Amino acid sequence: MKDDIKESVLNSLDGRNVELYPYLPYLLKDLWELGTSAERVLNLLKRQKREFNPSKVKVLDLGCGKGAVSITLAKTFGFSVVGIDAVPEFVQFAREKAKDWQVAEKCRFEVNDIREYVNKSDTFDIIILGSIGQVFGNIQQTLKILSKCLTADGFIILDDGYIPDGSSYFHNNYLPEAQFDQQIRRSGFRIADFIQYDVDDIQRGNEYNYSKIKQRAQELISMYPGLRYIFDDYLKTQRHENEVLENHIQCMLMLIEKNKEHEKN
């Protein structure tokens, strides 16, 4: 696998050292959801007034990880889902999980670079972009790229966050609130609905995930003591990212659709 793909995957999972890449499946072995909560996605979709025809709805899950969101959507709504991820072990896990949930005929999981896949894919009714960072660039660049893969009445489920207005905090991966909103509008989209994450929920999720990752990291340190610095650095990065999300970022799950007024203009 190309180093730039490895770096992209690592960035989406809060890693920094390319040497860590082969150990990601083991570090994340105990976690099915690798970012976005499938339950939150369900809650957001269930409260929409639009009618879904399950037999016709096509979903694209970019950076699908182990398939938690994809499989849950296929099971709950009967949607046909295509999940793309660059990590073969994650994709294989998702395929097996789809069989366990009896939705294998509704799910297709593929090992691919999502940056390349979107340039040749069909159009989809729903695109999931769940907590994978700036793989396609900033939010404006991301939405412009994904608009080519979206049906006219389709929408994007985006799990992301921004720095609230009035905060002096700075982070390379997060925009101030006003800029975040502005970039969405400039891309020809609008936020139609959203769920704001509660800080207590974020903390509980972070604590659970970190405990599982730390346990696996300690096992790897025992097996490969010479690589301790890699695993210690990953744990440090995880702690830092958790602190950022809990104290400085407003995290949101958004339903983003094309702005009809923008298209008229």
XYZ file of N, CA and C in Angstrom, residues 148-263:
348
model
N -20.440 15.191 -6.790
C -20.449 14.442 -8.049
C -20.997 13.024 -7.856
N -20.949 12.533 -6.621
C -21.396 11.164 -6.336
C -22.795 11.127 -5.749
N -23.441 12.287 -5.660
C -24.715 12.395 -4.957
C -25.858 12.612 -5.939
N -26.957 11.901 -5.730
C -28.145 12.125 -6.554
C -28.712 13.513 -6.264
N -29.580 13.987 -7.137
C -30.116 15.350 -7.010
C -30.795 15.593 -5.670
N -31.518 14.599 -5.173
C -32.226 14.739 -3.895
C -31.518 14.015 -2.757
N -30.278 13.639 -2.992
C -29.538 12.911 -1.971
C -28.972 13.822 -0.894
N -28.340 13.208 0.096
C -27.741 14.005 1.165
C -26.517 13.293 1.737
N -25.745 14.061 2.481
C -24.512 13.570 3.101
C -24.683 13.565 4.613
N -24.297 12.463 5.244
C -24.235 12.399 6.702
C -22.778 12.644 7.083
N -22.525 13.771 7.710
C -21.160 14.184 8.045
C -20.981 14.248 9.556
N -19.991 13.528 10.054
C -19.634 13.582 11.474
C -18.363 14.418 11.586
N -18.499 15.607 12.136
C -17.368 16.538 12.174
C -17.570 17.509 13.329
N -16.792 18.565 13.346
C -16.930 19.549 14.408
C -16.250 20.848 14.045
N -16.454 21.853 14.869
C -15.859 23.171 14.640
C -15.499 23.803 15.980
N -14.703 24.859 15.903
C -14.345 25.633 17.087
C -15.429 26.684 17.298
N -16.123 26.667 18.419
C -17.235 27.604 18.632
C -16.805 29.062 18.520
N -17.693 29.888 17.986
C -17.431 31.324 17.909
C -17.113 31.864 19.297
N -16.147 32.778 19.344
C -15.757 33.373 20.617
C -14.574 32.690 21.271
N -14.224 31.501 20.771
C -13.084 30.776 21.328
C -11.792 31.256 20.674
N -10.721 31.321 21.444
C -9.408 31.702 20.916
C -8.591 30.471 20.533
N -9.181 29.305 20.663
C -8.473 28.061 20.387
C -8.190 27.931 18.891
N -7.047 27.330 18.554
C -6.685 27.078 17.155
C -6.287 25.620 16.991
N -6.730 25.042 15.868
C -6.362 23.663 15.540
C -6.352 23.537 14.024
N -5.305 22.891 13.503
C -5.171 22.762 12.047
C -6.318 22.002 11.397
N -6.940 21.094 12.135
C -7.969 20.233 11.546
C -9.394 20.704 11.781
N -9.553 21.818 12.494
C -10.904 22.296 12.799
C -11.027 23.790 12.512
N -12.105 24.157 11.830
C -12.361 25.552 11.490
C -13.164 26.239 12.589
N -13.023 27.564 12.699
C -13.953 28.319 13.541
C -15.371 28.166 12.993
N -16.344 28.273 13.853
C -17.745 28.036 13.501
C -18.196 28.831 12.279
N -17.888 30.133 12.247
C -18.335 30.984 11.139
C -17.746 30.521 9.811
N -16.467 30.139 9.809
C -15.829 29.667 8.584
C -16.397 28.321 8.158
N -16.672 27.479 9.121
C -17.254 26.166 8.840
C -18.592 26.331 8.121
N -19.457 27.160 8.673
C -20.766 27.411 8.058
C -20.615 28.047 6.682
N -19.674 28.974 6.564
C -19.458 29.676 5.302
C -19.007 28.715 4.204
N -18.107 27.804 4.544
C -17.610 26.859 3.541
C -18.712 25.915 3.066
N -19.593 25.531 3.961
C -20.715 24.677 3.555
C -21.608 25.426 2.574
N -21.913 26.681 2.874
C -22.769 27.480 1.982
C -22.101 27.698 0.630
N -20.822 27.997 0.638
C -20.103 28.257 -0.614
C -20.015 27.018 -1.495
N -20.082 25.858 -0.901
C -20.015 24.618 -1.681
C -21.358 24.265 -2.311
N -22.391 25.062 -1.980
C -23.714 24.809 -2.548
C -24.567 23.867 -1.725
N -24.207 23.699 -0.460
C -24.956 22.815 0.434
C -25.509 23.603 1.619
N -26.333 22.932 2.397
C -26.829 23.514 3.642
C -27.024 22.405 4.666
N -26.942 22.764 5.931
C -27.197 21.804 7.005
C -28.700 21.734 7.222
N -29.304 20.605 6.878
C -30.756 20.442 6.996
C -31.168 19.969 8.381
N -30.283 19.234 9.050
C -30.580 18.737 10.391
C -29.258 18.346 11.039
N -29.246 18.272 12.352
C -28.009 17.909 13.042
C -28.299 17.431 14.457
N -27.336 16.685 14.980
C -27.342 16.274 16.384
C -26.039 16.767 17.001
N -26.145 17.627 18.015
C -24.956 18.079 18.721
C -24.568 17.041 19.767
N -23.276 16.760 19.848
C -22.808 15.770 20.810
C -22.708 16.384 22.202
N -23.205 15.656 23.171
C -23.089 16.056 24.569
C -21.686 15.714 25.072
N -21.076 16.627 25.807
C -19.706 16.429 26.282
C -19.587 15.171 27.138
N -20.574 14.913 27.959
C -20.530 13.712 28.803
C -20.520 12.442 27.956
N -21.292 12.445 26.869
C -21.306 11.287 25.967
C -19.950 11.111 25.295
N -19.353 12.232 24.886
C -18.033 12.181 24.255
C -17.010 11.602 25.224
N -17.045 12.072 26.462
C -16.098 11.589 27.467
C -16.257 10.099 27.724
N -17.494 9.649 27.847
C -17.728 8.215 28.091
C -17.206 7.374 26.928
N -17.496 7.822 25.712
C -17.019 7.094 24.542
C -15.506 7.084 24.453
N -14.892 8.233 24.723
C -13.435 8.333 24.676
C -12.774 7.439 25.721
N -13.330 7.441 26.919
C -12.758 6.625 28.000
C -12.835 5.137 27.666
N -13.967 4.720 27.121
C -14.126 3.311 26.755
C -13.139 2.933 25.654
N -13.109 3.723 24.595
C -12.225 3.417 23.473
C -10.761 3.419 23.900
N -10.385 4.415 24.689
C -8.985 4.517 25.113
C -8.583 3.324 25.973
N -9.465 2.874 26.842
C -9.138 1.730 27.701
C -8.864 0.479 26.871
N -9.653 0.288 25.807
C -9.465 -0.876 24.940
C -8.172 -0.758 24.134
N -7.919 0.441 23.607
C -6.704 0.659 22.821
C -5.466 0.526 23.701
N -5.530 1.075 24.910
C -4.387 1.006 25.832
C -4.046 -0.438 26.174
N -5.061 -1.247 26.405
C -4.828 -2.656 26.723
C -4.102 -3.358 25.582
N -4.550 -3.119 24.357
C -3.906 -3.749 23.197
C -2.503 -3.184 22.971
N -2.319 -1.896 23.236
C -0.993 -1.289 23.079
C -0.003 -1.909 24.060
N -0.438 -2.155 25.273
C 0.432 -2.774 26.272
C 0.810 -4.193 25.871
N -0.124 -4.899 25.243
C 0.181 -6.246 24.756
C 1.223 -6.185 23.641
N 1.084 -5.200 22.761
C 2.051 -5.046 21.673
C 3.424 -4.655 22.202
N 3.448 -3.833 23.241
C 4.723 -3.448 23.847
C 5.430 -4.672 24.421
N 4.665 -5.582 25.004
C 5.244 -6.824 25.538
C 5.801 -7.695 24.421
N 5.105 -7.706 23.283
C 5.540 -8.524 22.147
C 6.687 -7.886 21.379
N 6.668 -6.544 21.283
C 7.679 -5.822 20.503
C 8.242 -4.670 21.335
N 9.041 -4.976 22.361
C 9.550 -3.916 23.241
C 10.365 -2.855 22.512
N 10.996 -3.238 21.422
C 11.784 -2.273 20.661
C 10.944 -1.225 19.953
N 9.631 -1.481 19.844
C 8.718 -0.542 19.183
C 7.837 0.205 20.190
N 8.246 0.162 21.434
C 7.442 0.798 22.484
C 7.135 2.253 22.158
N 8.127 2.961 21.604
C 7.951 4.393 21.323
C 6.791 4.645 20.362
N 6.546 3.715 19.440
C 5.450 3.872 18.480
C 4.104 3.794 19.195
N 3.968 2.804 20.052
C 2.688 2.595 20.735
C 2.448 3.646 21.820
N 3.529 4.035 22.515
C 3.393 5.105 23.508
C 2.972 6.410 22.840
N 3.538 6.661 21.666
C 3.196 7.889 20.944
C 1.733 7.873 20.502
N 1.249 6.701 20.088
C -0.155 6.606 19.673
C -1.089 6.854 20.850
N -0.754 6.301 22.000
C -1.572 6.540 23.191
C -1.558 8.018 23.567
N -0.404 8.637 23.448
C -0.296 10.072 23.743
C -1.164 10.881 22.786
N -1.129 10.509 21.512
C -1.941 11.199 20.508
C -3.429 11.010 20.788
N -3.805 9.814 21.197
C -5.204 9.544 21.542
C -5.662 10.411 22.710
N -4.820 10.518 23.722
C -5.172 11.340 24.891
C -5.330 12.802 24.494
N -4.441 13.261 23.631
C -4.509 14.660 23.192
C -5.773 14.918 22.384
N -6.086 14.018 21.460
C -7.283 14.196 20.632
C -8.543 14.146 21.494
N -8.554 13.277 22.474
C -9.701 13.216 23.386
C -9.878 14.536 24.124
N -8.773 15.105 24.583
C -8.830 16.383 25.304
C -9.357 17.489 24.404
N -8.933 17.482 23.155
C -9.388 18.492 22.191
C -10.893 18.382 21.977
N -11.367 17.180 21.724
C -12.794 16.973 21.446
C -13.671 17.285 22.659
N -13.163 16.994 23.834
C -13.956 17.187 25.051
C -14.005 18.638 25.512
N -12.982 19.428 25.141
C -12.866 20.767 25.714
C -12.880 21.923 24.722
N -12.643 21.651 23.451
C -12.474 22.765 22.520
C -13.350 22.709 21.273
N -13.907 21.545 20.965
C -14.628 21.367 19.701
C -16.102 21.069 19.946
N -16.956 21.707 19.148
C -18.373 21.334 19.143
C -18.548 20.238 18.101
N -18.741 19.015 18.561
C -18.890 17.877 17.650
C -20.352 17.730 17.242
N -20.569 17.413 15.968
C -21.929 17.320 15.444
C -22.036 16.219 14.402
N -23.194 15.610 14.356
C -23.557 14.720 13.257
C -24.562 15.482 12.412
N -24.209 15.742 11.162
C -25.011 16.628 10.315
C -25.598 15.909 9.113
N -26.804 16.299 8.757
C -27.413 15.884 7.499
C -27.313 17.083 6.572
N -26.497 16.940 5.537
C -26.204 18.053 4.638
C -26.769 17.747 3.257
N -27.531 18.675 2.724
C -28.138 18.480 1.407
C -27.822 19.660 0.503
N -28.025 19.454 -0.799
C -27.777 20.521 -1.757
C -28.766 21.654 -1.535
N -28.252 22.864 -1.609
C -29.076 24.058 -1.413
C -29.740 24.424 -2.732
N -31.036 24.213 -2.833
C -31.757 24.471 -4.083
C -31.668 25.938 -4.492
N -31.686 26.839 -3.525
C -31.595 28.266 -3.834
C -30.248 28.602 -4.440
N -29.203 27.951 -3.946
C -27.856 28.177 -4.471
C -27.779 27.720 -5.919
N -28.430 26.579 -6.227
C -28.403 26.055 -7.593
C -29.128 26.978 -8.558
